[in-house]
Amino acid sequence: MINERVKIILGSSAVILSSIFSTLWSYWGIVENFHEGWYYQSLIMNLFLFFRQYYAFALIFILLPMLAIFKRKLGAWLLILVGVAIPLLWVRSSAALVIFSLPMILIGVLFLLGSNGGKNWNRSILLAPPLLATLIFGFEPALRVSKRVNDGFKGATEVKGNNVNLIWAPAGPGWPQTSSDLNYTSWNDVNKICAHLSEDGLKLEDTVVGVWRLPSIEEVVASLTRNGNNAGGEWNKITKETNYKIKPDKESPLWNSYSPIIYWWTSTEVDSNSVYRIVYNGTFQKINKKLKMGSLGFRAVKDVQNNKNSK
């Protein structure tokens, strides 16, 4: 038999572990929500996406332990069952097993073997840290997103960047707006789309037109904006680093802030198998040319001189 002191320690450990993991998931959820989410024009839809896709794990680590504080056995068994069920029915990955399922099962076992102790104190430990993490780490990105510039214009746009001047393709095959528009499978396919894009950028021709292309990472970096002004971005070809006067954001005239696409292919190859992709906030990553994901798109460009010649 476990004595009462050990039971209290086990119960308190369950609450503390729950608070730790709910705080970590709250931090991840609020940051990712304003990074790749929050793209609907409707506040209700944005909140629904937030709680369904980005804050669900945090809520599970809050609500089920909260139930266990007041209904110990019921909450404990639900924690164990959810911990077992999620990798089997929802997220099937080793990461989900390590950072979600195993901790949840452990917390459930601790609640089952322990005692609840001071319910008010446990409730405060469980709720305060994740709430503070959500408020602290969500304040700046929420403020930034609320000030995004979106003029609603989706036509071909001439953008004068930092020593770069290009025409950016209109919405359509040269500038996909949603993941369902991304009907290609590789970087090579994207280049073919650009090559077959009509001069007005609104349709694909059967033969190569050769007017549009993917922008280089240097060109995108130099063209990114913040609050309607050029961000002063520069790409260092030697160190492979970016530098900005102000951190850019997902806004007009380059980006559609109401689109789920947050990454763009660039034409800059790293090696035979990989290229750079650029993020709306000016960061970049090396990715495989065959990568396909719903948040990875592109926007074709053409030189201003080509645009003048087509008139």
PDB file of C-alpha atoms in Angstrom:
ATOM      1  CA  MET A   1       0.000   0.000   0.000  1.00  0.00           C
ATOM      2  CA  ILE A   2       1.126   3.559  -0.736  1.00  0.00           C
ATOM      3  CA  ASN A   3       1.100   5.832   2.310  1.00  0.00           C
ATOM      4  CA  GLU A   4      -0.723   9.182   2.226  1.00  0.00           C
ATOM      5  CA  ARG A   5       2.429  11.290   1.977  1.00  0.00           C
ATOM      6  CA  VAL A   6       3.594   9.430  -1.135  1.00  0.00           C
ATOM      7  CA  LYS A   7       0.109   9.725  -2.605  1.00  0.00           C
ATOM      8  CA  ILE A   8       0.203  13.500  -2.171  1.00  0.00           C
ATOM      9  CA  ILE A   9       3.645  13.636  -3.836  1.00  0.00           C
ATOM     10  CA  LEU A  10       2.393  11.549  -6.768  1.00  0.00           C
ATOM     11  CA  GLY A  11      -0.753  13.664  -7.137  1.00  0.00           C
ATOM     12  CA  SER A  12       1.234  16.911  -6.969  1.00  0.00           C
ATOM     13  CA  SER A  13       3.712  15.551  -9.529  1.00  0.00           C
ATOM     14  CA  ALA A  14       0.805  14.823 -11.872  1.00  0.00           C
ATOM     15  CA  VAL A  15      -0.417  18.419 -11.595  1.00  0.00           C
ATOM     16  CA  ILE A  16       3.061  19.887 -12.085  1.00  0.00           C
ATOM     17  CA  LEU A  17       3.764  17.692 -15.131  1.00  0.00           C
ATOM     18  CA  SER A  18       0.381  18.623 -16.572  1.00  0.00           C
ATOM     19  CA  SER A  19       1.200  22.300 -16.102  1.00  0.00           C
ATOM     20  CA  ILE A  20       4.616  21.909 -17.741  1.00  0.00           C
ATOM     21  CA  PHE A  21       3.242  20.199 -20.840  1.00  0.00           C
ATOM     22  CA  SER A  22       0.182  22.442 -21.120  1.00  0.00           C
ATOM     23  CA  THR A  23       2.497  25.468 -20.944  1.00  0.00           C
ATOM     24  CA  LEU A  24       4.785  24.078 -23.630  1.00  0.00           C
ATOM     25  CA  TRP A  25       1.828  23.298 -25.896  1.00  0.00           C
ATOM     26  CA  SER A  26       0.331  26.738 -25.177  1.00  0.00           C
ATOM     27  CA  TYR A  27       3.578  28.397 -26.232  1.00  0.00           C
ATOM     28  CA  TRP A  28       3.763  26.297 -29.405  1.00  0.00           C
ATOM     29  CA  GLY A  29       0.072  26.785 -30.168  1.00  0.00           C
ATOM     30  CA  ILE A  30      -0.053  30.563 -29.866  1.00  0.00           C
ATOM     31  CA  VAL A  31       3.198  31.074 -31.800  1.00  0.00           C
ATOM     32  CA  GLU A  32       2.222  28.721 -34.639  1.00  0.00           C
ATOM     33  CA  ASN A  33      -1.290  30.149 -34.739  1.00  0.00           C
ATOM     34  CA  PHE A  34      -0.028  33.599 -35.660  1.00  0.00           C
ATOM     35  CA  HIS A  35       2.791  32.225 -37.817  1.00  0.00           C
ATOM     36  CA  GLU A  36       0.983  29.878 -40.181  1.00  0.00           C
ATOM     37  CA  GLY A  37      -2.629  30.296 -39.076  1.00  0.00           C
ATOM     38  CA  TRP A  38      -4.930  33.283 -38.584  1.00  0.00           C
ATOM     39  CA  TYR A  39      -5.484  33.760 -42.323  1.00  0.00           C
ATOM     40  CA  TYR A  40      -9.277  33.887 -42.477  1.00  0.00           C
ATOM     41  CA  GLN A  41     -11.099  37.193 -42.830  1.00  0.00           C
ATOM     42  CA  SER A  42     -13.609  35.946 -40.244  1.00  0.00           C
ATOM     43  CA  LEU A  43     -12.666  36.224 -36.569  1.00  0.00           C
ATOM     44  CA  ILE A  44     -14.851  33.233 -35.765  1.00  0.00           C
ATOM     45  CA  MET A  45     -13.084  31.065 -38.348  1.00  0.00           C
ATOM     46  CA  ASN A  46      -9.671  32.158 -37.052  1.00  0.00           C
ATOM     47  CA  LEU A  47     -10.638  31.298 -33.482  1.00  0.00           C
ATOM     48  CA  PHE A  48     -12.053  27.942 -34.598  1.00  0.00           C
ATOM     49  CA  LEU A  49      -8.789  27.116 -36.396  1.00  0.00           C
ATOM     50  CA  PHE A  50      -6.804  28.239 -33.360  1.00  0.00           C
ATOM     51  CA  PHE A  51      -8.589  25.951 -30.897  1.00  0.00           C
ATOM     52  CA  ARG A  52      -8.907  23.029 -33.310  1.00  0.00           C
ATOM     53  CA  GLN A  53      -5.436  22.950 -34.836  1.00  0.00           C
ATOM     54  CA  TYR A  54      -3.054  24.871 -32.595  1.00  0.00           C
ATOM     55  CA  TYR A  55      -4.412  24.848 -29.051  1.00  0.00           C
ATOM     56  CA  ALA A  56      -6.094  21.449 -28.888  1.00  0.00           C
ATOM     57  CA  PHE A  57      -3.158  19.643 -27.243  1.00  0.00           C
ATOM     58  CA  ALA A  58      -2.774  22.397 -24.647  1.00  0.00           C
ATOM     59  CA  LEU A  59      -6.477  22.167 -23.814  1.00  0.00           C
ATOM     60  CA  ILE A  60      -6.260  18.403 -23.398  1.00  0.00           C
ATOM     61  CA  PHE A  61      -3.375  18.815 -20.948  1.00  0.00           C
ATOM     62  CA  ILE A  62      -5.481  21.377 -19.064  1.00  0.00           C
ATOM     63  CA  LEU A  63      -9.014  19.976 -19.116  1.00  0.00           C
ATOM     64  CA  LEU A  64      -8.360  16.296 -18.406  1.00  0.00           C
ATOM     65  CA  PRO A  65      -6.010  16.967 -15.448  1.00  0.00           C
ATOM     66  CA  MET A  66      -8.551  19.508 -14.194  1.00  0.00           C
ATOM     67  CA  LEU A  67     -11.160  16.755 -14.276  1.00  0.00           C
ATOM     68  CA  ALA A  68      -8.739  14.476 -12.437  1.00  0.00           C
ATOM     69  CA  ILE A  69      -8.325  17.068  -9.683  1.00  0.00           C
ATOM     70  CA  PHE A  70     -12.037  16.865  -8.901  1.00  0.00           C
ATOM     71  CA  LYS A  71     -12.842  13.352 -10.184  1.00  0.00           C
ATOM     72  CA  ARG A  72      -9.506  11.597  -9.725  1.00  0.00           C
ATOM     73  CA  LYS A  73     -10.179   8.131 -11.149  1.00  0.00           C
ATOM     74  CA  LEU A  74     -12.352   9.313 -14.037  1.00  0.00           C
ATOM     75  CA  GLY A  75      -9.838  11.961 -15.100  1.00  0.00           C
ATOM     76  CA  ALA A  76      -6.906   9.575 -14.666  1.00  0.00           C
ATOM     77  CA  TRP A  77      -8.397   6.856 -16.839  1.00  0.00           C
ATOM     78  CA  LEU A  78      -9.387   9.376 -19.512  1.00  0.00           C
ATOM     79  CA  LEU A  79      -5.811  10.672 -19.578  1.00  0.00           C
ATOM     80  CA  ILE A  80      -4.502   7.147 -20.068  1.00  0.00           C
ATOM     81  CA  LEU A  81      -7.078   6.294 -22.743  1.00  0.00           C
ATOM     82  CA  VAL A  82      -6.481   9.512 -24.703  1.00  0.00           C
ATOM     83  CA  GLY A  83      -2.727   9.005 -24.456  1.00  0.00           C
ATOM     84  CA  VAL A  84      -3.102   5.546 -25.961  1.00  0.00           C
ATOM     85  CA  ALA A  85      -5.723   6.504 -28.556  1.00  0.00           C
ATOM     86  CA  ILE A  86      -4.156   9.601 -30.116  1.00  0.00           C
ATOM     87  CA  PRO A  87      -1.133   7.932 -31.793  1.00  0.00           C
ATOM     88  CA  LEU A  88      -3.406   5.117 -32.949  1.00  0.00           C
ATOM     89  CA  LEU A  89      -6.281   7.200 -34.293  1.00  0.00           C
ATOM     90  CA  TRP A  90      -5.010  10.741 -34.886  1.00  0.00           C
ATOM     91  CA  VAL A  91      -1.295  11.640 -34.973  1.00  0.00           C
ATOM     92  CA  ARG A  92       0.766   8.600 -35.914  1.00  0.00           C
ATOM     93  CA  SER A  93       4.368   9.636 -35.382  1.00  0.00           C
ATOM     94  CA  SER A  94       7.218   8.980 -32.977  1.00  0.00           C
ATOM     95  CA  ALA A  95       7.194  12.668 -32.023  1.00  0.00           C
ATOM     96  CA  ALA A  96       3.546  12.457 -30.955  1.00  0.00           C
ATOM     97  CA  LEU A  97       4.396   9.410 -28.862  1.00  0.00           C
ATOM     98  CA  VAL A  98       7.255  11.148 -27.035  1.00  0.00           C
ATOM     99  CA  ILE A  99       5.829  14.640 -26.502  1.00  0.00           C
ATOM    100  CA  PHE A 100       2.171  13.789 -26.082  1.00  0.00           C
ATOM    101  CA  SER A 101       1.133  10.177 -25.508  1.00  0.00           C
ATOM    102  CA  LEU A 102       3.769   9.003 -23.028  1.00  0.00           C
ATOM    103  CA  PRO A 103       3.539  12.141 -20.840  1.00  0.00           C
ATOM    104  CA  MET A 104      -0.258  11.891 -20.828  1.00  0.00           C
ATOM    105  CA  ILE A 105      -0.186   8.220 -19.858  1.00  0.00           C
ATOM    106  CA  LEU A 106       2.380   8.960 -17.116  1.00  0.00           C
ATOM    107  CA  ILE A 107       0.252  11.814 -15.767  1.00  0.00           C
ATOM    108  CA  GLY A 108      -2.798   9.546 -15.764  1.00  0.00           C
ATOM    109  CA  VAL A 109      -0.933   6.859 -13.801  1.00  0.00           C
ATOM    110  CA  LEU A 110       0.322   9.430 -11.280  1.00  0.00           C
ATOM    111  CA  PHE A 111      -3.209  10.716 -10.740  1.00  0.00           C
ATOM    112  CA  LEU A 112      -4.477   7.152 -10.395  1.00  0.00           C
ATOM    113  CA  LEU A 113      -1.911   6.261  -7.737  1.00  0.00           C
ATOM    114  CA  GLY A 114      -1.861   9.617  -5.978  1.00  0.00           C
ATOM    115  CA  SER A 115      -4.278  11.836  -4.133  1.00  0.00           C
ATOM    116  CA  ASN A 116      -5.574  15.266  -5.030  1.00  0.00           C
ATOM    117  CA  GLY A 117      -4.377  17.274  -2.044  1.00  0.00           C
ATOM    118  CA  GLY A 118      -5.324  20.993  -2.086  1.00  0.00           C
ATOM    119  CA  LYS A 119      -7.699  21.370  -5.022  1.00  0.00           C
ATOM    120  CA  ASN A 120      -7.546  25.174  -5.186  1.00  0.00           C
ATOM    121  CA  TRP A 121      -3.739  25.175  -5.166  1.00  0.00           C
ATOM    122  CA  ASN A 122      -3.552  22.439  -7.793  1.00  0.00           C
ATOM    123  CA  ARG A 123      -6.018  24.301  -9.964  1.00  0.00           C
ATOM    124  CA  SER A 124      -3.884  27.461  -9.806  1.00  0.00           C
ATOM    125  CA  ILE A 125      -0.721  25.519 -10.723  1.00  0.00           C
ATOM    126  CA  LEU A 126      -2.527  23.924 -13.639  1.00  0.00           C
ATOM    127  CA  LEU A 127      -4.113  27.081 -15.081  1.00  0.00           C
ATOM    128  CA  ALA A 128      -1.767  29.994 -14.415  1.00  0.00           C
ATOM    129  CA  PRO A 129       1.402  29.003 -16.367  1.00  0.00           C
ATOM    130  CA  PRO A 130      -0.303  28.091 -19.698  1.00  0.00           C
ATOM    131  CA  LEU A 131      -2.502  31.183 -19.511  1.00  0.00           C
ATOM    132  CA  LEU A 132       0.517  33.422 -18.900  1.00  0.00           C
ATOM    133  CA  ALA A 133       2.444  31.751 -21.731  1.00  0.00           C
ATOM    134  CA  THR A 134      -0.467  32.327 -24.101  1.00  0.00           C
ATOM    135  CA  LEU A 135      -0.749  36.007 -23.178  1.00  0.00           C
ATOM    136  CA  ILE A 136       2.978  36.771 -23.116  1.00  0.00           C
ATOM    137  CA  PHE A 137       3.966  34.991 -26.319  1.00  0.00           C
ATOM    138  CA  GLY A 138       0.754  35.867 -28.137  1.00  0.00           C
ATOM    139  CA  PHE A 139       0.763  39.624 -27.528  1.00  0.00           C
ATOM    140  CA  GLU A 140       3.381  40.695 -30.095  1.00  0.00           C
ATOM    141  CA  PRO A 141       2.272  38.403 -32.960  1.00  0.00           C
ATOM    142  CA  ALA A 142      -1.398  39.288 -32.368  1.00  0.00           C
ATOM    143  CA  LEU A 143      -0.529  42.974 -32.561  1.00  0.00           C
ATOM    144  CA  ARG A 144       1.573  42.410 -35.690  1.00  0.00           C
ATOM    145  CA  VAL A 145      -1.126  40.429 -37.483  1.00  0.00           C
ATOM    146  CA  SER A 146      -3.761  43.054 -36.632  1.00  0.00           C
ATOM    147  CA  LYS A 147      -1.693  45.706 -38.440  1.00  0.00           C
ATOM    148  CA  ARG A 148      -1.031  43.759 -41.640  1.00  0.00           C
ATOM    149  CA  VAL A 149      -1.468  45.678 -44.871  1.00  0.00           C
ATOM    150  CA  ASN A 150      -3.832  43.962 -47.303  1.00  0.00           C
ATOM    151  CA  ASP A 151      -5.065  46.111 -50.166  1.00  0.00           C
ATOM    152  CA  GLY A 152      -7.106  43.257 -51.664  1.00  0.00           C
ATOM    153  CA  PHE A 153      -5.472  43.676 -55.073  1.00  0.00           C
ATOM    154  CA  LYS A 154      -4.464  40.363 -56.687  1.00  0.00           C
ATOM    155  CA  GLY A 155      -3.467  41.516 -60.150  1.00  0.00           C
ATOM    156  CA  ALA A 156       0.014  41.742 -61.650  1.00  0.00           C
ATOM    157  CA  THR A 157       2.004  44.181 -59.545  1.00  0.00           C
ATOM    158  CA  GLU A 158       5.187  46.111 -60.131  1.00  0.00           C
ATOM    159  CA  VAL A 159       7.205  46.162 -56.924  1.00  0.00           C
ATOM    160  CA  LYS A 160      10.261  48.372 -56.554  1.00  0.00           C
ATOM    161  CA  GLY A 161      12.354  46.730 -53.892  1.00  0.00           C
ATOM    162  CA  ASN A 162      15.818  47.345 -52.518  1.00  0.00           C
ATOM    163  CA  ASN A 163      17.635  47.786 -55.861  1.00  0.00           C
ATOM    164  CA  VAL A 164      15.234  45.255 -57.433  1.00  0.00           C
ATOM    165  CA  ASN A 165      12.293  46.064 -59.713  1.00  0.00           C
ATOM    166  CA  LEU A 166      10.033  43.231 -60.882  1.00  0.00           C
ATOM    167  CA  ILE A 167       6.505  42.486 -62.051  1.00  0.00           C
ATOM    168  CA  TRP A 168       4.877  39.911 -59.759  1.00  0.00           C
ATOM    169  CA  ALA A 169       2.272  37.562 -61.262  1.00  0.00           C
ATOM    170  CA  PRO A 170      -1.468  37.981 -60.674  1.00  0.00           C
ATOM    171  CA  ALA A 171      -3.536  35.440 -58.743  1.00  0.00           C
ATOM    172  CA  GLY A 172      -3.878  32.320 -60.854  1.00  0.00           C
ATOM    173  CA  PRO A 173      -1.526  29.604 -62.086  1.00  0.00           C
ATOM    174  CA  GLY A 174       1.473  31.866 -61.457  1.00  0.00           C
ATOM    175  CA  TRP A 175       0.391  32.798 -57.948  1.00  0.00           C
ATOM    176  CA  PRO A 176      -1.667  30.045 -56.223  1.00  0.00           C
ATOM    177  CA  GLN A 177      -3.852  31.250 -53.365  1.00  0.00           C
ATOM    178  CA  THR A 178      -4.819  28.016 -51.589  1.00  0.00           C
ATOM    179  CA  SER A 179      -3.400  24.552 -51.049  1.00  0.00           C
ATOM    180  CA  SER A 180      -5.947  23.129 -53.509  1.00  0.00           C
ATOM    181  CA  ASP A 181      -4.415  25.331 -56.220  1.00  0.00           C
ATOM    182  CA  LEU A 182      -1.023  23.710 -55.701  1.00  0.00           C
ATOM    183  CA  ASN A 183      -1.409  20.941 -58.255  1.00  0.00           C
ATOM    184  CA  TYR A 184       2.294  20.349 -58.774  1.00  0.00           C
ATOM    185  CA  THR A 185       4.655  17.967 -57.018  1.00  0.00           C
ATOM    186  CA  SER A 186       8.126  19.425 -57.307  1.00  0.00           C
ATOM    187  CA  TRP A 187      10.291  22.480 -57.842  1.00  0.00           C
ATOM    188  CA  ASN A 188      10.827  21.348 -61.424  1.00  0.00           C
ATOM    189  CA  ASP A 189       7.074  21.349 -62.013  1.00  0.00           C
ATOM    190  CA  VAL A 190       6.830  24.886 -60.670  1.00  0.00           C
ATOM    191  CA  ASN A 191       9.494  26.041 -63.115  1.00  0.00           C
ATOM    192  CA  LYS A 192       7.511  24.443 -65.958  1.00  0.00           C
ATOM    193  CA  ILE A 193       4.413  26.338 -64.867  1.00  0.00           C
ATOM    194  CA  CYS A 194       6.340  29.606 -64.913  1.00  0.00           C
ATOM    195  CA  ALA A 195       7.742  28.831 -68.370  1.00  0.00           C
ATOM    196  CA  HIS A 196       4.250  28.150 -69.802  1.00  0.00           C
ATOM    197  CA  LEU A 197       2.565  31.113 -68.122  1.00  0.00           C
ATOM    198  CA  SER A 198       0.921  33.496 -70.586  1.00  0.00           C
ATOM    199  CA  GLU A 199       2.226  37.044 -70.866  1.00  0.00           C
ATOM    200  CA  ASP A 200      -0.629  38.396 -68.751  1.00  0.00           C
ATOM    201  CA  GLY A 201      -0.015  35.650 -66.168  1.00  0.00           C
ATOM    202  CA  LEU A 202      -3.627  34.462 -66.151  1.00  0.00           C
ATOM    203  CA  LYS A 203      -3.388  31.115 -67.943  1.00  0.00           C
ATOM    204  CA  LEU A 204      -1.020  28.356 -68.993  1.00  0.00           C
ATOM    205  CA  GLU A 205      -0.108  28.001 -72.666  1.00  0.00           C
ATOM    206  CA  ASP A 206       0.553  24.697 -74.414  1.00  0.00           C
ATOM    207  CA  THR A 207       3.986  25.900 -75.525  1.00  0.00           C
ATOM    208  CA  VAL A 208       6.792  27.597 -73.658  1.00  0.00           C
ATOM    209  CA  VAL A 209       6.308  31.366 -73.381  1.00  0.00           C
ATOM    210  CA  GLY A 210       9.474  32.084 -71.419  1.00  0.00           C
ATOM    211  CA  VAL A 211       8.379  35.397 -69.913  1.00  0.00           C
ATOM    212  CA  TRP A 212       7.827  34.444 -66.276  1.00  0.00           C
ATOM    213  CA  ARG A 213      10.198  32.712 -63.861  1.00  0.00           C
ATOM    214  CA  LEU A 214      10.752  32.022 -60.185  1.00  0.00           C
ATOM    215  CA  PRO A 215      12.429  34.872 -58.304  1.00  0.00           C
ATOM    216  CA  SER A 216      15.828  34.311 -56.737  1.00  0.00           C
ATOM    217  CA  ILE A 217      16.161  34.433 -52.972  1.00  0.00           C
ATOM    218  CA  GLU A 218      18.045  37.721 -53.376  1.00  0.00           C
ATOM    219  CA  GLU A 219      15.115  39.229 -55.285  1.00  0.00           C
ATOM    220  CA  VAL A 220      12.491  38.117 -52.781  1.00  0.00           C
ATOM    221  CA  VAL A 221      14.525  39.308 -49.808  1.00  0.00           C
ATOM    222  CA  ALA A 222      14.965  42.710 -51.438  1.00  0.00           C
ATOM    223  CA  SER A 223      11.233  43.021 -52.186  1.00  0.00           C
ATOM    224  CA  LEU A 224       9.668  42.047 -48.838  1.00  0.00           C
ATOM    225  CA  THR A 225       7.748  44.735 -46.971  1.00  0.00           C
ATOM    226  CA  ARG A 226       6.406  45.714 -43.548  1.00  0.00           C
ATOM    227  CA  ASN A 227       3.627  48.237 -42.923  1.00  0.00           C
ATOM    228  CA  GLY A 228       3.533  49.053 -46.617  1.00  0.00           C
ATOM    229  CA  ASN A 229       7.221  49.969 -46.799  1.00  0.00           C
ATOM    230  CA  ASN A 230      10.206  48.051 -48.126  1.00  0.00           C
ATOM    231  CA  ALA A 231      11.891  46.119 -45.323  1.00  0.00           C
ATOM    232  CA  GLY A 232      15.391  46.943 -46.595  1.00  0.00           C
ATOM    233  CA  GLY A 233      16.300  43.312 -47.065  1.00  0.00           C
ATOM    234  CA  GLU A 234      19.686  42.222 -48.388  1.00  0.00           C
ATOM    235  CA  TRP A 235      20.997  38.744 -49.236  1.00  0.00           C
ATOM    236  CA  ASN A 236      24.678  38.115 -48.588  1.00  0.00           C
ATOM    237  CA  LYS A 237      25.854  35.720 -51.301  1.00  0.00           C
ATOM    238  CA  ILE A 238      29.053  34.888 -49.427  1.00  0.00           C
ATOM    239  CA  THR A 239      27.743  34.179 -45.931  1.00  0.00           C
ATOM    240  CA  LYS A 240      24.289  33.032 -47.135  1.00  0.00           C
ATOM    241  CA  GLU A 241      22.587  35.305 -44.625  1.00  0.00           C
ATOM    242  CA  THR A 242      19.807  37.880 -44.736  1.00  0.00           C
ATOM    243  CA  ASN A 243      19.721  41.319 -43.191  1.00  0.00           C
ATOM    244  CA  TYR A 244      16.669  43.578 -42.806  1.00  0.00           C
ATOM    245  CA  LYS A 245      16.161  47.105 -41.546  1.00  0.00           C
ATOM    246  CA  ILE A 246      12.773  45.951 -40.262  1.00  0.00           C
ATOM    247  CA  LYS A 247      11.402  42.416 -40.035  1.00  0.00           C
ATOM    248  CA  PRO A 248       9.024  41.833 -42.988  1.00  0.00           C
ATOM    249  CA  ASP A 249       5.538  40.374 -42.730  1.00  0.00           C
ATOM    250  CA  LYS A 250       2.844  38.607 -44.763  1.00  0.00           C
ATOM    251  CA  GLU A 251       1.253  41.602 -46.456  1.00  0.00           C
ATOM    252  CA  SER A 252       0.562  43.415 -49.716  1.00  0.00           C
ATOM    253  CA  PRO A 253       1.835  43.941 -52.317  1.00  0.00           C
ATOM    254  CA  LEU A 254       3.677  40.590 -52.374  1.00  0.00           C
ATOM    255  CA  TRP A 255       1.656  38.307 -50.135  1.00  0.00           C
ATOM    256  CA  ASN A 256      -2.022  37.600 -49.625  1.00  0.00           C
ATOM    257  CA  SER A 257      -2.483  37.665 -45.846  1.00  0.00           C
ATOM    258  CA  TYR A 258      -5.755  35.743 -46.279  1.00  0.00           C
ATOM    259  CA  SER A 259      -3.999  32.787 -47.869  1.00  0.00           C
ATOM    260  CA  PRO A 260      -2.673  29.762 -45.924  1.00  0.00           C
ATOM    261  CA  ILE A 261       0.519  29.838 -48.014  1.00  0.00           C
ATOM    262  CA  ILE A 262       3.458  31.141 -45.976  1.00  0.00           C
ATOM    263  CA  TYR A 263       6.441  29.724 -47.920  1.00  0.00           C
ATOM    264  CA  TRP A 264       7.584  30.384 -51.487  1.00  0.00           C
ATOM    265  CA  TRP A 265       9.901  28.464 -53.747  1.00  0.00           C
ATOM    266  CA  THR A 266      12.852  30.472 -55.067  1.00  0.00           C
ATOM    267  CA  SER A 267      15.042  29.816 -58.084  1.00  0.00           C
ATOM    268  CA  THR A 268      18.220  29.746 -55.978  1.00  0.00           C
ATOM    269  CA  GLU A 269      19.624  26.229 -55.914  1.00  0.00           C
ATOM    270  CA  VAL A 270      21.752  24.993 -53.022  1.00  0.00           C
ATOM    271  CA  ASP A 271      22.811  21.809 -54.794  1.00  0.00           C
ATOM    272  CA  SER A 272      21.404  19.383 -57.345  1.00  0.00           C
ATOM    273  CA  ASN A 273      18.712  18.182 -54.922  1.00  0.00           C
ATOM    274  CA  SER A 274      17.746  21.255 -52.926  1.00  0.00           C
ATOM    275  CA  VAL A 275      16.828  24.927 -53.170  1.00  0.00           C
ATOM    276  CA  TYR A 276      16.005  27.784 -50.814  1.00  0.00           C
ATOM    277  CA  ARG A 277      12.472  28.555 -49.812  1.00  0.00           C
ATOM    278  CA  ILE A 278      11.616  31.927 -48.316  1.00  0.00           C
ATOM    279  CA  VAL A 279       9.185  32.621 -45.486  1.00  0.00           C
ATOM    280  CA  TYR A 280       7.036  35.762 -45.405  1.00  0.00           C
ATOM    281  CA  ASN A 281       8.963  36.972 -42.327  1.00  0.00           C
ATOM    282  CA  GLY A 282      12.218  36.959 -44.254  1.00  0.00           C
ATOM    283  CA  THR A 283      13.727  33.745 -42.933  1.00  0.00           C
ATOM    284  CA  PHE A 284      14.701  30.936 -45.290  1.00  0.00           C
ATOM    285  CA  GLN A 285      15.412  27.212 -45.321  1.00  0.00           C
ATOM    286  CA  LYS A 286      17.102  24.675 -47.528  1.00  0.00           C
ATOM    287  CA  ILE A 287      14.502  22.185 -48.810  1.00  0.00           C
ATOM    288  CA  ASN A 288      14.362  19.256 -51.199  1.00  0.00           C
ATOM    289  CA  LYS A 289      13.170  20.042 -54.722  1.00  0.00           C
ATOM    290  CA  LYS A 290      10.555  17.282 -54.469  1.00  0.00           C
ATOM    291  CA  LEU A 291       8.900  18.652 -51.330  1.00  0.00           C
ATOM    292  CA  LYS A 292       5.147  19.260 -51.465  1.00  0.00           C
ATOM    293  CA  MET A 293       3.074  20.858 -48.701  1.00  0.00           C
ATOM    294  CA  GLY A 294      -0.082  22.904 -48.518  1.00  0.00           C
ATOM    295  CA  SER A 295       1.631  25.995 -47.123  1.00  0.00           C
ATOM    296  CA  LEU A 296       4.420  26.035 -49.747  1.00  0.00           C
ATOM    297  CA  GLY A 297       3.598  27.993 -52.889  1.00  0.00           C
ATOM    298  CA  PHE A 298       5.228  30.451 -55.236  1.00  0.00           C
ATOM    299  CA  ARG A 299       4.726  33.713 -57.106  1.00  0.00           C
ATOM    300  CA  ALA A 300       6.214  34.068 -60.551  1.00  0.00           C
ATOM    301  CA  VAL A 301       8.009  37.236 -61.625  1.00  0.00           C
ATOM    302  CA  LYS A 302       9.123  38.876 -64.832  1.00  0.00           C
ATOM    303  CA  ASP A 303      11.445  41.761 -65.531  1.00  0.00           C
ATOM    304  CA  VAL A 304       9.918  45.192 -65.998  1.00  0.00           C
ATOM    305  CA  GLN A 305      11.587  45.384 -69.402  1.00  0.00           C
ATOM    306  CA  ASN A 306       9.695  42.261 -70.518  1.00  0.00           C
ATOM    307  CA  ASN A 307       6.474  43.888 -69.430  1.00  0.00           C
ATOM    308  CA  LYS A 308       7.195  46.975 -71.514  1.00  0.00           C
ATOM    309  CA  ASN A 309       8.032  44.852 -74.551  1.00  0.00           C
ATOM    310  CA  SER A 310       4.704  42.973 -74.261  1.00  0.00           C
ATOM    311  CA  LYS A 311       2.680  46.176 -74.540  1.00  0.00           C
TER     312      LYS A 311
END
